[in-house]
Amino acid sequence: MTPNQLAEWSRLLFGTLARAGIRDVIISPGSRSTPFAWAALKEASLRCHSIWDERVAGFFALGQARVSGRPSVLLCTSGSAPAHYFPALVEASQAHVPVLVLSADRPLELMHASAPQAIDQLKLFGEVCRGFFELGVPSSEPSALRGLVRQLSHACLLASYPVAGPVHLNARAQKPLEPVAATDAASLALSAEVNRLLERGPVSLSTPEAHTDVTRLVDACARAERGLIVVGPRSVSEPAAATAFAALAVASGFPVLCESPSQLRSRATFGDHERRIDGFDWLLRAPIFSEKNQPDLIVSFGPPPTSGGYERLLARGWGGRRIVVSRFAFPDPHGLAHELTLGDLSRIAQATADGLRAAAKTAQLAAQRETWLATWRTASELALRAVEDELSRPGALSEPQAVREITDALPDNVLLAVGNSLPIREIEAYGRGRRGATRVLCQRGANGIDGLVAGAAGSASVTGDPVLLLLGDVSFLHDLGGLAAARAAKAPLVIVVLDNGGGRIFEQLPVASLLDTEPRAADYWLTPPHADLGQAAGVFGHAYRRVSERAEIRGAIANALATSGTTVLHVVVEPSSARAADERVLTQLAQLLREAAP
C-alpha cells in the first residue's frame, strides 16, 4: 500500500467519470467522503455544488438531469446520509431520469462492530437502482485500477441505457482520509499509472439504435375510423418531436390529445386544420360527450397524461383497440393495451406517418375521419368558451384566474416547472394553449410533491434561461430546504406559490363528500400550512412579494423574471375556488353541448 493510494484511487474515480461525460457533482459534507470530494474539486471539467441536505441534493440532481439529459453525481458520507437520497431515487427510477450516487463507506473491518456511521450500505436502495457497484477498498494493483475504470464505465452506461435511472456506487475509504502527495518511488509510479489510465479514458460506449417495425401500427391506424393520438409527458432534453407528431396527426387525420409536459402544446402545429384538442380533459370529464364519442383506436405515446378524465374513462374500459408506444417501460396501468411498440417515440411517430402516407385510403374513410376530427374540434371550442366565461367572472381572485395570468405572463424562453396535485392540472384546464418555445418540466415519475423547489433549483443550475416554478403552498413548505439550494441561482428563478389554504386537490377527489359531512376531519387532508412564507424566503435571503389581486400578477412576474437570483411570489387565492370553478365550467359545457347537438 502506498501513502497516496486513496488519493490516486479517488483521482482516477472522478477523472474517469469526467471523461465519461459527467459534468456536475453535488457534494453533501461529511468526513468519510473527504478524499472523493477533494478529487472532484480538483477535476477541472467538473462543476461542484455544495448542498448540505442529501434529500435536497437528490432532487437538485434530478432537476439537472431533466434539462441536460445526462446524469449528475451525488456524493455523500457513510451511515444514514445516503438514505436521504431515497425519495429522489424513487422519482428518478419511475421517471427514467439518469443519476449516479456515490456513497462513501467504512472499511469492512468496521462493519457489525458498533462503529460510528457504519451501516450496511450494500444495495441500500434495493431494486430502485438500475445497478449497484461495490467499488471496495482502494488498491494500487494495476488490475484493480483497470477494474475501477471498467466499473465506472458500466455504471455510466446503466444510468442511461437500456432503461435510464439511478445507479449506486459504494466506495470504501480507510483513514487517513486527507490526500497525501507522492514522494516515494511507489507513490510516483502509482500516480503515473493513474495518469496513463486517464489518458486512455473510460471504455467507449456505443448503444445500438434498433430498427422498430411499425407495420402493425401503420395497419391499425390505416383501418381506424375514429382514432386518437395521446401524448404523455416527455423530457425537455429529448430531441424536438413537434415535427414528427405533427406529421403523424396530418397523415392519420386523428385528433391529438397532448398536455403541456408533452412539449407539444406550445410547439407543434398540426397541419392546416388544427388537430390539437386543447379542451380534451373537459370533454373527457363530460359524460354527454365522452359516452357518445368513443374511439375505435387509441395510440398512446409515453406515460399516461395527467388528465383525470382520461384516467377515469380508461378505468371503465373506454375506447376500442389500444396501442402503447414507449421508450422504456410498459405504461399501461389499466391493463387495456393490445400492443406495445418499443423505441424512440419521435422516430416511431415519423415512421408511422411515412407509412400512412403510402397506405391506400378510401374517400369514405377520409370523410369519416374528417367528421370525427370536426366533432372534437367543435366540442373543444365549446369547452374553451366555458373556460373563458369562468375566467371573466368578477370578484376575489380565484385559483384558475391566477393560473391564467401566470401562464400568459411567461416569455418563450422561460423554463416552466410545474408542481403536482392541482398546479399541473390547472395549467391544462385554464392555461391558454399558445405558440412559442416554452419547455415544461414536471415530476410525474412517482407523482410526489417532494423536492419541487430543489428540482427547479437544479434545473436553473444547468440552463442559462430563467426558470419559473409553479407549485402549491403545501408543496412549497414540504421543501423548505430547497430554498437553500436556490441561493446558487444566477439567472432568474421565480417560485410562484399558489396559496389556497392547503391540499385543495382533495376537494376534487371522492373523499370530498366525506369532508363535506365532517368538516373537522378536513385538516387531515387539506393540511392548511398556517405559515409565514415571507419569513421562510427571508431566512435564505430571497426576494419575496405577496399578491392577491389579478391585476398585480403579470407585473410581479415580469419584475421577478428581470431580477437575478431567486424570488418567491406568494399568490393568495380563494381557498375553494378551483373546485367551484370546475363545477361551473362542466355545467356550462354540458349545456353548450346539448344546444349544439343535431
Coordinates of C-alpha atoms in Angstrom, one line a residue:
M1 CA 0.0 0.0 0.0
T2 CA 1.4 3.4 -1.0
P3 CA 0.7 6.6 1.1
N4 CA -1.1 8.2 -1.8
Q5 CA -3.2 5.1 -2.7
L6 CA -6.6 6.6 -1.5
A7 CA -5.9 10.0 -3.2
E8 CA -4.9 8.4 -6.5
W9 CA -7.9 6.0 -6.4
S10 CA -10.2 8.9 -5.9
R11 CA -8.5 10.9 -8.7
L12 CA -8.9 8.0 -11.1
L13 CA -12.6 7.7 -10.0
F14 CA -13.6 11.3 -10.7
G15 CA -11.2 11.7 -13.6
T16 CA -12.9 8.7 -15.3
L17 CA -16.4 10.0 -14.6
A18 CA -15.5 13.4 -16.1
R19 CA -14.1 11.7 -19.2
A20 CA -17.3 9.7 -19.5
G21 CA -19.3 12.9 -19.8
I22 CA -20.2 13.7 -16.2
R23 CA -20.3 17.5 -15.7
D24 CA -22.0 18.1 -12.3
V25 CA -21.2 16.7 -8.8
I26 CA -23.5 17.6 -5.9
I27 CA -21.5 17.2 -2.6
S28 CA -23.0 16.9 0.8
P29 CA -20.5 17.4 3.6
G30 CA -19.0 14.5 5.6
S31 CA -15.7 13.1 6.8
R32 CA -15.6 9.7 5.1
S33 CA -16.3 11.2 1.7
T34 CA -13.4 13.7 2.1
P35 CA -11.0 12.0 -0.4
F36 CA -13.7 11.8 -3.1
A37 CA -14.9 15.3 -2.6
W38 CA -11.4 16.6 -2.8
A39 CA -10.8 14.7 -6.1
A40 CA -14.0 16.1 -7.6
L41 CA -13.0 19.6 -6.7
K42 CA -9.6 19.1 -8.3
E43 CA -11.1 17.8 -11.6
A44 CA -11.1 20.9 -13.8
S45 CA -14.0 19.8 -16.1
L46 CA -16.4 19.1 -13.2
R47 CA -18.8 21.7 -11.7
C48 CA -19.2 21.0 -8.0
H49 CA -22.3 22.1 -6.0
S50 CA -22.4 22.2 -2.2
I51 CA -25.7 21.1 -0.7
W52 CA -25.7 20.0 3.0
D53 CA -29.1 18.3 2.9
E54 CA -28.9 15.0 0.9
R55 CA -32.7 14.9 0.3
V56 CA -32.5 18.3 -1.3
A57 CA -29.3 17.3 -3.2
G58 CA -31.1 14.3 -4.7
F59 CA -33.9 16.4 -6.2
F60 CA -31.4 19.0 -7.3
A61 CA -29.6 16.3 -9.3
L62 CA -32.9 15.3 -10.9
G63 CA -33.6 18.8 -11.9
Q64 CA -30.2 19.0 -13.6
A65 CA -30.7 15.7 -15.5
R66 CA -34.2 16.7 -16.7
V67 CA -32.7 19.6 -18.5
S68 CA -29.3 18.2 -19.5
G69 CA -30.2 14.6 -20.3
R70 CA -27.1 13.3 -18.6
P71 CA -26.5 12.0 -15.0
S72 CA -25.2 14.2 -12.2
V73 CA -23.2 12.6 -9.4
L74 CA -24.5 12.7 -5.8
L75 CA -21.7 12.3 -3.2
C76 CA -22.2 11.9 0.5
T77 CA -20.6 10.3 3.6
S78 CA -21.5 7.0 5.1
G79 CA -24.3 6.0 7.5
S80 CA -27.8 7.5 7.3
A81 CA -26.6 10.2 4.8
P82 CA -27.2 8.2 1.6
A83 CA -30.6 7.1 2.9
H84 CA -31.9 10.6 2.4
Y85 CA -31.5 10.2 -1.3
F86 CA -34.2 7.6 -1.5
P87 CA -37.2 9.8 -2.3
A88 CA -35.4 11.4 -5.2
L89 CA -34.1 8.0 -6.5
V90 CA -37.6 6.6 -6.4
E91 CA -38.7 9.5 -8.7
A92 CA -35.6 9.0 -10.9
S93 CA -36.4 5.3 -11.3
Q94 CA -40.1 5.9 -12.1
A95 CA -39.4 8.8 -14.5
H96 CA -36.4 7.3 -16.1
V97 CA -34.0 10.1 -15.1
P98 CA -30.3 9.2 -15.0
V99 CA -28.4 9.8 -11.8
L100 CA -25.3 8.4 -10.1
V101 CA -25.0 8.0 -6.4
L102 CA -21.5 7.7 -4.8
S103 CA -21.8 6.8 -1.2
A104 CA -18.6 6.8 0.9
D105 CA -18.4 3.8 3.3
R106 CA -16.4 2.4 6.2
P107 CA -13.9 -0.4 5.5
L108 CA -15.2 -3.9 6.0
E109 CA -13.4 -4.4 9.3
L110 CA -15.6 -1.7 10.9
M111 CA -18.8 -3.4 9.9
H112 CA -21.1 -5.0 12.5
A113 CA -18.9 -3.7 15.3
S114 CA -20.9 -0.6 16.5
A115 CA -18.5 1.7 14.7
P116 CA -20.0 5.2 14.2
Q117 CA -21.8 5.8 10.9
A118 CA -21.2 2.2 9.8
I119 CA -24.4 0.7 8.4
D120 CA -24.9 -1.9 5.7
Q121 CA -24.9 0.1 2.5
L122 CA -24.8 -2.8 0.1
K123 CA -27.7 -2.4 -2.3
L124 CA -29.1 0.2 0.1
F125 CA -31.8 1.3 -2.4
G126 CA -32.8 -2.2 -3.4
E127 CA -34.4 -2.6 -6.8
V128 CA -34.9 1.2 -7.3
C129 CA -31.5 1.4 -8.8
R130 CA -30.6 0.1 -12.3
G131 CA -27.3 -1.3 -10.9
F132 CA -25.2 -1.4 -7.8
F133 CA -21.4 -1.4 -7.7
E134 CA -19.3 -2.2 -4.7
L135 CA -16.0 -0.5 -5.6
G136 CA -14.3 -1.9 -2.5
V137 CA -11.3 -0.6 -0.6
P138 CA -8.8 1.4 -2.8
S139 CA -5.9 -0.6 -4.2
S140 CA -2.8 0.2 -6.2
E141 CA -2.8 -3.1 -8.1
P142 CA -3.0 -2.4 -11.9
S143 CA -5.8 -4.9 -12.2
A144 CA -7.8 -3.1 -9.5
L145 CA -7.3 0.3 -11.2
R146 CA -8.4 -1.1 -14.5
G147 CA -11.3 -2.7 -12.8
L148 CA -12.3 0.6 -11.3
V149 CA -12.4 2.2 -14.8
R150 CA -14.4 -0.7 -16.1
Q151 CA -17.0 -0.5 -13.3
L152 CA -17.4 3.3 -13.7
S153 CA -17.9 2.9 -17.5
H154 CA -20.5 0.2 -16.8
A155 CA -22.3 2.4 -14.2
C156 CA -22.4 5.3 -16.7
L157 CA -23.9 3.0 -19.3
L158 CA -26.6 1.6 -16.9
A159 CA -27.6 5.1 -15.8
S160 CA -28.8 5.9 -19.4
Y161 CA -29.2 2.6 -21.2
P162 CA -31.2 0.5 -21.8
V163 CA -33.6 2.0 -19.2
A164 CA -32.4 5.3 -17.7
G165 CA -32.5 5.7 -14.0
P166 CA -30.3 5.8 -10.8
V167 CA -27.2 3.8 -10.3
H168 CA -25.5 3.3 -6.9
L169 CA -21.7 3.2 -6.4
N170 CA -20.4 2.4 -2.9
A171 CA -16.7 3.4 -2.2
R172 CA -14.9 2.4 1.0
A173 CA -12.2 4.5 2.5
Q174 CA -9.6 3.9 5.3
K175 CA -8.0 6.6 7.4
P176 CA -6.1 8.8 6.9
L177 CA -8.7 10.3 4.5
E178 CA -6.9 13.5 3.5
P179 CA -4.8 13.4 0.3
V180 CA -1.1 12.7 0.6
A181 CA 1.4 13.9 -2.1
A182 CA 3.5 11.4 -4.0
T183 CA 7.2 11.4 -2.8
D184 CA 8.5 7.8 -2.7
A185 CA 9.1 5.7 -5.8
A186 CA 6.0 3.5 -5.3
S187 CA 3.7 6.5 -4.9
L188 CA 5.2 8.2 -8.0
A189 CA 4.7 5.0 -10.0
L190 CA 1.0 4.8 -8.9
S191 CA 0.5 8.4 -10.0
A192 CA 2.0 7.7 -13.4
E193 CA -0.3 4.7 -13.8
V194 CA -3.4 6.7 -13.0
N195 CA -2.2 9.3 -15.5
R196 CA -1.9 6.7 -18.1
L197 CA -5.4 5.3 -17.4
L198 CA -6.9 8.8 -17.5
E199 CA -5.2 9.5 -20.9
R200 CA -6.7 6.3 -22.2
G201 CA -10.1 7.3 -20.9
P202 CA -13.2 5.1 -20.0
V203 CA -14.5 2.3 -22.1
S204 CA -16.1 3.7 -25.2
L205 CA -19.8 3.0 -25.2
S206 CA -22.0 2.6 -28.3
T207 CA -25.7 1.8 -27.9
P208 CA -27.4 0.5 -31.0
E209 CA -30.4 2.3 -32.5
A210 CA -32.6 -0.6 -33.0
H211 CA -35.0 -0.5 -36.0
T212 CA -38.6 -0.7 -34.9
D213 CA -41.1 -2.4 -37.2
V214 CA -44.1 -0.1 -37.4
T215 CA -46.0 -2.3 -39.9
R216 CA -48.7 -3.3 -37.4
L217 CA -49.0 0.2 -36.1
V218 CA -49.5 1.7 -39.6
D219 CA -52.0 -1.0 -40.4
A220 CA -54.0 -0.3 -37.2
C221 CA -54.1 3.5 -38.0
A222 CA -54.9 2.9 -41.6
R223 CA -58.0 0.9 -40.7
A224 CA -59.4 3.1 -37.9
E225 CA -62.3 5.4 -38.5
R226 CA -62.1 7.2 -35.1
G227 CA -58.6 7.2 -33.8
L228 CA -56.9 9.3 -31.1
I229 CA -53.3 10.2 -30.7
V230 CA -52.4 10.6 -27.0
V231 CA -49.0 12.0 -25.9
G232 CA -47.9 12.0 -22.3
P233 CA -45.1 13.8 -20.6
R234 CA -41.7 13.9 -22.4
S235 CA -38.3 15.1 -21.3
V236 CA -37.2 18.6 -22.3
S237 CA -33.8 17.1 -23.0
E238 CA -35.1 14.8 -25.8
P239 CA -34.9 15.9 -29.4
A240 CA -37.7 18.1 -30.6
A241 CA -40.6 15.9 -31.6
A242 CA -43.1 18.5 -32.8
T243 CA -42.4 17.9 -36.5
A244 CA -42.8 14.1 -36.2
F245 CA -46.1 14.2 -34.2
A246 CA -47.5 16.9 -36.5
A247 CA -46.7 14.6 -39.5
L248 CA -48.5 11.7 -37.8
A249 CA -51.5 13.8 -37.0
V250 CA -51.8 15.0 -40.6
A251 CA -51.2 11.6 -42.1
S252 CA -53.7 9.9 -39.8
G253 CA -56.3 12.6 -39.6
F254 CA -56.7 11.8 -35.9
P255 CA -57.2 14.4 -33.1
V256 CA -54.2 14.8 -30.8
L257 CA -54.6 14.9 -27.1
C258 CA -51.4 16.3 -25.5
E259 CA -50.7 18.2 -22.3
S260 CA -48.1 20.8 -21.7
P261 CA -45.4 18.3 -20.3
S262 CA -45.5 16.6 -23.7
Q263 CA -43.6 19.6 -25.0
L264 CA -46.1 19.7 -27.9
R265 CA -48.7 22.1 -26.6
S266 CA -46.7 25.3 -27.4
R267 CA -44.5 23.9 -30.2
A268 CA -46.5 21.8 -32.7
T269 CA -48.8 23.0 -35.5
F270 CA -50.8 20.0 -36.6
G271 CA -51.5 20.8 -40.2
D272 CA -53.8 23.3 -42.0
H273 CA -56.7 22.1 -39.8
E274 CA -56.0 22.3 -36.1
R275 CA -55.8 18.7 -34.8
R276 CA -54.6 19.6 -31.3
I277 CA -57.6 19.4 -28.9
D278 CA -56.7 21.8 -26.1
G279 CA -60.0 21.2 -24.3
F280 CA -59.8 17.5 -24.3
D281 CA -59.8 17.0 -20.5
W282 CA -63.0 18.9 -20.1
L283 CA -64.6 16.8 -22.9
L284 CA -63.5 13.6 -21.3
R285 CA -65.0 14.7 -17.9
A286 CA -68.3 15.5 -19.6
P287 CA -70.4 12.3 -20.0
I288 CA -72.6 13.9 -22.6
F289 CA -69.6 14.0 -24.9
S290 CA -67.4 11.1 -23.9
E291 CA -70.1 8.4 -23.9
K292 CA -71.1 9.3 -27.4
N293 CA -67.6 9.7 -28.8
Q294 CA -65.6 6.6 -28.0
P295 CA -62.6 6.0 -30.3
D296 CA -62.0 2.7 -32.0
L297 CA -58.3 3.1 -31.7
I298 CA -56.1 4.9 -29.2
V299 CA -52.3 5.3 -29.9
S300 CA -50.7 6.4 -26.7
F301 CA -47.1 7.7 -26.7
G302 CA -45.1 7.6 -23.5
P303 CA -46.5 7.7 -19.9
P304 CA -50.2 8.4 -19.5
P305 CA -51.2 12.0 -19.4
T306 CA -52.2 13.7 -16.1
S307 CA -55.8 14.1 -17.2
G308 CA -58.2 12.8 -14.6
G309 CA -60.9 12.4 -17.2
Y310 CA -58.7 10.2 -19.4
E311 CA -57.7 8.1 -16.4
R312 CA -61.3 7.5 -15.2
L313 CA -62.6 6.7 -18.7
L314 CA -59.8 4.1 -19.3
A315 CA -60.5 2.6 -15.9
R316 CA -64.0 1.9 -17.3
G317 CA -62.7 0.4 -20.5
W318 CA -63.5 3.4 -22.7
G319 CA -62.4 3.1 -26.3
G320 CA -61.5 0.2 -28.6
R321 CA -58.1 -1.0 -29.6
R322 CA -55.2 0.5 -27.7
I323 CA -51.5 0.6 -28.8
V324 CA -48.9 1.8 -26.4
V325 CA -45.6 3.3 -27.7
S326 CA -42.9 3.6 -25.1
R327 CA -39.1 4.1 -25.0
F328 CA -38.5 2.2 -21.7
A329 CA -41.4 0.9 -19.6
F330 CA -44.9 -0.6 -20.1
P331 CA -47.1 2.4 -19.3
D332 CA -50.5 0.6 -19.2
P333 CA -51.8 0.9 -15.6
H334 CA -55.3 -0.3 -16.6
G335 CA -54.1 -3.4 -18.4
L336 CA -56.0 -2.4 -21.6
A337 CA -53.2 -2.3 -24.1
H338 CA -53.5 -4.7 -27.1
E339 CA -49.9 -4.0 -28.3
L340 CA -46.7 -2.4 -27.1
T341 CA -44.3 -0.8 -29.5
L342 CA -40.8 -0.1 -28.1
G343 CA -38.4 2.5 -29.4
D344 CA -37.7 6.2 -29.8
L345 CA -41.1 8.0 -29.8
S346 CA -40.3 10.6 -32.3
R347 CA -38.8 8.1 -34.8
I348 CA -41.9 5.8 -34.4
A349 CA -44.2 8.7 -34.9
Q350 CA -42.4 9.8 -38.1
A351 CA -42.1 6.3 -39.4
T352 CA -45.8 5.7 -38.9
A353 CA -46.6 9.0 -40.6
D354 CA -44.5 7.9 -43.6
G355 CA -46.2 4.6 -43.7
L356 CA -49.7 6.1 -43.6
R357 CA -48.9 8.5 -46.5
A358 CA -48.1 5.4 -48.6
A359 CA -51.2 3.5 -47.5
A360 CA -54.4 3.4 -49.5
K361 CA -57.3 5.3 -48.1
T362 CA -60.9 5.4 -49.4
A363 CA -62.8 8.6 -49.8
Q364 CA -65.4 7.2 -47.4
L365 CA -62.8 6.6 -44.7
A366 CA -61.3 10.1 -45.2
A367 CA -64.8 11.7 -44.8
Q368 CA -65.4 9.7 -41.6
R369 CA -62.2 10.9 -40.1
E370 CA -62.9 14.5 -41.1
T371 CA -66.2 14.2 -39.3
W372 CA -64.6 12.7 -36.3
L373 CA -62.0 15.4 -36.1
A374 CA -64.6 18.1 -36.6
T375 CA -66.6 16.7 -33.7
W376 CA -63.7 17.0 -31.4
R377 CA -62.7 20.4 -32.6
T378 CA -66.2 21.9 -32.3
A379 CA -66.6 20.4 -28.8
S380 CA -63.2 21.7 -27.7
E381 CA -64.1 25.2 -28.8
L382 CA -67.2 25.0 -26.6
A383 CA -65.1 23.8 -23.7
L384 CA -62.7 26.7 -24.1
R385 CA -65.6 29.1 -24.3
A386 CA -66.9 27.9 -21.0
V387 CA -63.4 28.3 -19.6
E388 CA -63.2 31.9 -20.8
D389 CA -66.6 32.7 -19.3
E390 CA -65.4 31.3 -16.0
L391 CA -62.2 33.3 -16.0
S392 CA -64.1 36.5 -16.7
R393 CA -66.2 36.3 -13.5
P394 CA -65.8 39.3 -11.2
G395 CA -64.9 39.0 -7.5
A396 CA -62.0 37.9 -5.4
L397 CA -59.0 36.2 -7.2
S398 CA -59.7 32.6 -8.0
E399 CA -57.1 29.9 -8.5
P400 CA -58.0 29.4 -12.2
Q401 CA -57.7 33.2 -12.8
A402 CA -54.3 33.3 -11.1
V403 CA -53.1 30.3 -13.2
R404 CA -54.2 32.0 -16.4
E405 CA -52.4 35.2 -15.5
I406 CA -49.3 33.4 -14.6
T407 CA -49.1 31.3 -17.8
D408 CA -50.0 34.3 -20.0
A409 CA -47.1 36.2 -18.4
L410 CA -44.4 33.8 -19.5
P411 CA -41.9 34.7 -22.2
D412 CA -41.0 32.0 -24.6
N413 CA -37.5 31.4 -23.1
V414 CA -38.7 30.6 -19.6
L415 CA -38.4 27.0 -18.4
L416 CA -41.7 26.3 -16.7
A417 CA -41.6 23.7 -13.8
V418 CA -45.0 22.6 -12.6
G419 CA -45.8 21.0 -9.2
N420 CA -48.1 18.1 -8.8
S421 CA -51.6 18.0 -7.4
L422 CA -53.6 21.0 -8.6
P423 CA -51.0 23.1 -10.5
I424 CA -50.2 20.6 -13.3
R425 CA -54.0 20.0 -13.8
E426 CA -54.8 23.7 -13.7
I427 CA -52.3 24.8 -16.4
E428 CA -54.1 22.3 -18.7
A429 CA -57.6 23.3 -17.6
Y430 CA -57.1 27.1 -17.5
G431 CA -53.8 27.9 -19.2
R432 CA -54.0 29.1 -22.8
G433 CA -52.5 26.9 -25.4
R434 CA -50.2 29.2 -27.4
R435 CA -47.4 29.0 -29.9
G436 CA -43.9 29.5 -28.6
A437 CA -40.9 27.6 -27.3
T438 CA -41.9 27.2 -23.6
R439 CA -40.5 24.0 -22.1
V440 CA -42.4 22.3 -19.3
L441 CA -40.8 20.3 -16.5
C442 CA -42.9 18.0 -14.3
Q443 CA -42.2 15.4 -11.7
R444 CA -44.5 12.6 -13.0
G445 CA -42.5 9.6 -12.2
A446 CA -43.8 8.9 -8.7
N447 CA -46.1 12.0 -8.9
G448 CA -45.0 13.2 -5.4
I449 CA -44.9 16.8 -4.1
D450 CA -41.5 16.4 -2.5
G451 CA -38.3 18.1 -3.8
L452 CA -40.0 20.5 -6.2
V453 CA -38.0 23.6 -5.1
A454 CA -34.8 21.7 -5.2
G455 CA -35.6 20.2 -8.6
A456 CA -36.2 23.7 -10.0
A457 CA -33.0 25.0 -8.5
G458 CA -31.1 22.1 -10.1
S459 CA -32.7 22.9 -13.5
A460 CA -31.7 26.5 -13.1
S461 CA -28.1 25.5 -12.4
V462 CA -27.6 24.0 -15.9
T463 CA -29.7 26.3 -18.1
G464 CA -29.0 29.9 -18.9
D465 CA -32.7 30.6 -19.2
P466 CA -35.0 31.9 -16.5
V467 CA -37.0 29.2 -14.6
L468 CA -40.4 29.7 -13.1
L469 CA -41.7 27.1 -10.7
L470 CA -45.5 26.9 -10.1
L471 CA -46.5 24.9 -7.0
G472 CA -48.9 24.8 -4.1
D473 CA -48.4 26.1 -0.6
V474 CA -48.1 22.6 1.0
S475 CA -45.5 21.5 -1.7
F476 CA -43.5 24.7 -1.0
L477 CA -43.3 24.1 2.7
H478 CA -42.5 20.4 2.1
D479 CA -39.3 21.5 0.5
L480 CA -38.0 24.5 2.5
G481 CA -34.5 23.0 2.3
G482 CA -34.7 23.5 -1.4
L483 CA -34.6 27.3 -0.8
A484 CA -31.0 26.9 0.4
A485 CA -30.1 25.2 -2.9
A486 CA -31.9 28.0 -4.8
R487 CA -29.4 30.6 -3.5
A488 CA -27.0 29.4 -6.2
A489 CA -29.3 30.5 -9.0
K490 CA -27.7 33.2 -11.2
A491 CA -30.4 33.5 -13.8
P492 CA -33.9 34.5 -12.5
L493 CA -35.6 31.7 -10.6
V494 CA -39.2 32.6 -9.7
I495 CA -41.0 30.4 -7.3
V496 CA -44.7 31.1 -7.6
V497 CA -46.7 29.7 -4.6
L498 CA -50.4 29.2 -5.1
D499 CA -51.8 29.7 -1.6
N500 CA -55.2 28.2 -1.5
G501 CA -55.2 27.1 2.1
G502 CA -53.6 23.8 1.5
G503 CA -54.4 20.5 -0.1
R504 CA -57.3 21.6 -2.2
I505 CA -56.8 18.7 -4.6
F506 CA -58.7 16.6 -2.1
E507 CA -61.8 18.7 -2.7
Q508 CA -61.9 17.3 -6.2
L509 CA -61.5 13.7 -5.2
P510 CA -64.2 11.3 -3.8
V511 CA -63.1 11.9 -0.2
A512 CA -64.6 15.4 -0.6
S513 CA -68.1 14.0 0.0
L514 CA -66.9 12.8 3.4
L515 CA -65.2 16.1 4.3
D516 CA -68.4 17.9 3.4
T517 CA -70.2 15.9 6.1
E518 CA -67.4 16.0 8.6
P519 CA -65.6 19.4 8.4
R520 CA -63.5 18.7 11.4
A521 CA -61.8 15.9 9.5
A522 CA -60.7 18.3 6.7
D523 CA -57.5 19.3 8.3
Y524 CA -56.2 15.7 7.9
W525 CA -56.4 16.1 4.2
L526 CA -56.3 19.8 3.4
T527 CA -53.5 20.5 5.9
P528 CA -53.5 24.3 5.7
P529 CA -49.9 25.4 6.4
H530 CA -50.6 28.5 8.6
A531 CA -47.0 29.7 7.9
D532 CA -45.4 33.0 7.0
L533 CA -43.9 32.4 3.6
G534 CA -42.2 35.8 3.6
Q535 CA -40.2 34.8 6.6
A536 CA -39.3 31.5 5.0
A537 CA -38.0 33.3 2.0
G538 CA -36.1 35.8 4.2
V539 CA -34.3 33.0 6.1
F540 CA -32.4 32.2 2.8
G541 CA -32.1 35.8 1.6
H542 CA -34.6 35.5 -1.2
A543 CA -36.8 38.3 -2.5
Y544 CA -40.4 38.0 -1.6
R545 CA -43.7 39.5 -2.8
R546 CA -47.3 38.8 -1.8
V547 CA -50.0 39.2 -4.4
S548 CA -53.8 38.8 -4.0
E549 CA -55.1 40.9 -6.9
R550 CA -55.4 39.7 -10.5
A551 CA -54.1 42.9 -12.0
E552 CA -50.8 42.6 -10.0
I553 CA -49.7 39.2 -11.2
R554 CA -48.3 39.9 -14.6
G555 CA -46.3 42.9 -13.4
A556 CA -45.0 40.9 -10.4
I557 CA -43.8 38.1 -12.7
A558 CA -42.2 40.5 -15.2
N559 CA -40.2 42.1 -12.4
A560 CA -39.2 38.8 -10.9
L561 CA -38.0 37.5 -14.3
A562 CA -36.0 40.7 -14.8
T563 CA -34.2 40.1 -11.5
S564 CA -31.2 37.8 -11.0
G565 CA -31.4 35.2 -8.3
T566 CA -34.5 33.8 -6.6
T567 CA -37.8 35.4 -6.0
V568 CA -40.7 33.9 -4.0
L569 CA -44.0 35.2 -5.4
H570 CA -46.8 34.4 -3.0
V571 CA -50.2 34.4 -4.8
V572 CA -53.1 34.2 -2.4
V573 CA -56.4 32.9 -3.9
E574 CA -59.8 32.0 -2.7
P575 CA -59.5 28.6 -0.9
S576 CA -62.1 26.5 -2.7
S577 CA -62.2 28.5 -5.9
A578 CA -60.8 25.7 -8.1
R579 CA -63.5 23.2 -7.1
A580 CA -66.3 25.8 -7.6
A581 CA -64.8 26.9 -11.0
D582 CA -64.6 23.3 -12.3
E583 CA -68.2 22.6 -11.4
R584 CA -69.4 25.8 -13.2
V585 CA -67.3 25.0 -16.3
L586 CA -68.6 21.4 -16.5
T587 CA -72.2 22.6 -16.0
Q588 CA -71.9 25.2 -18.7
L589 CA -70.1 22.8 -21.1
A590 CA -72.9 20.2 -20.7
Q591 CA -75.4 22.9 -21.6
L592 CA -73.4 24.1 -24.6
L593 CA -73.0 20.5 -25.9
R594 CA -76.8 19.9 -25.6
E595 CA -77.6 23.1 -27.5
A596 CA -75.1 22.2 -30.3
A597 CA -76.4 18.6 -30.7
P598 CA -78.1 18.0 -34.0

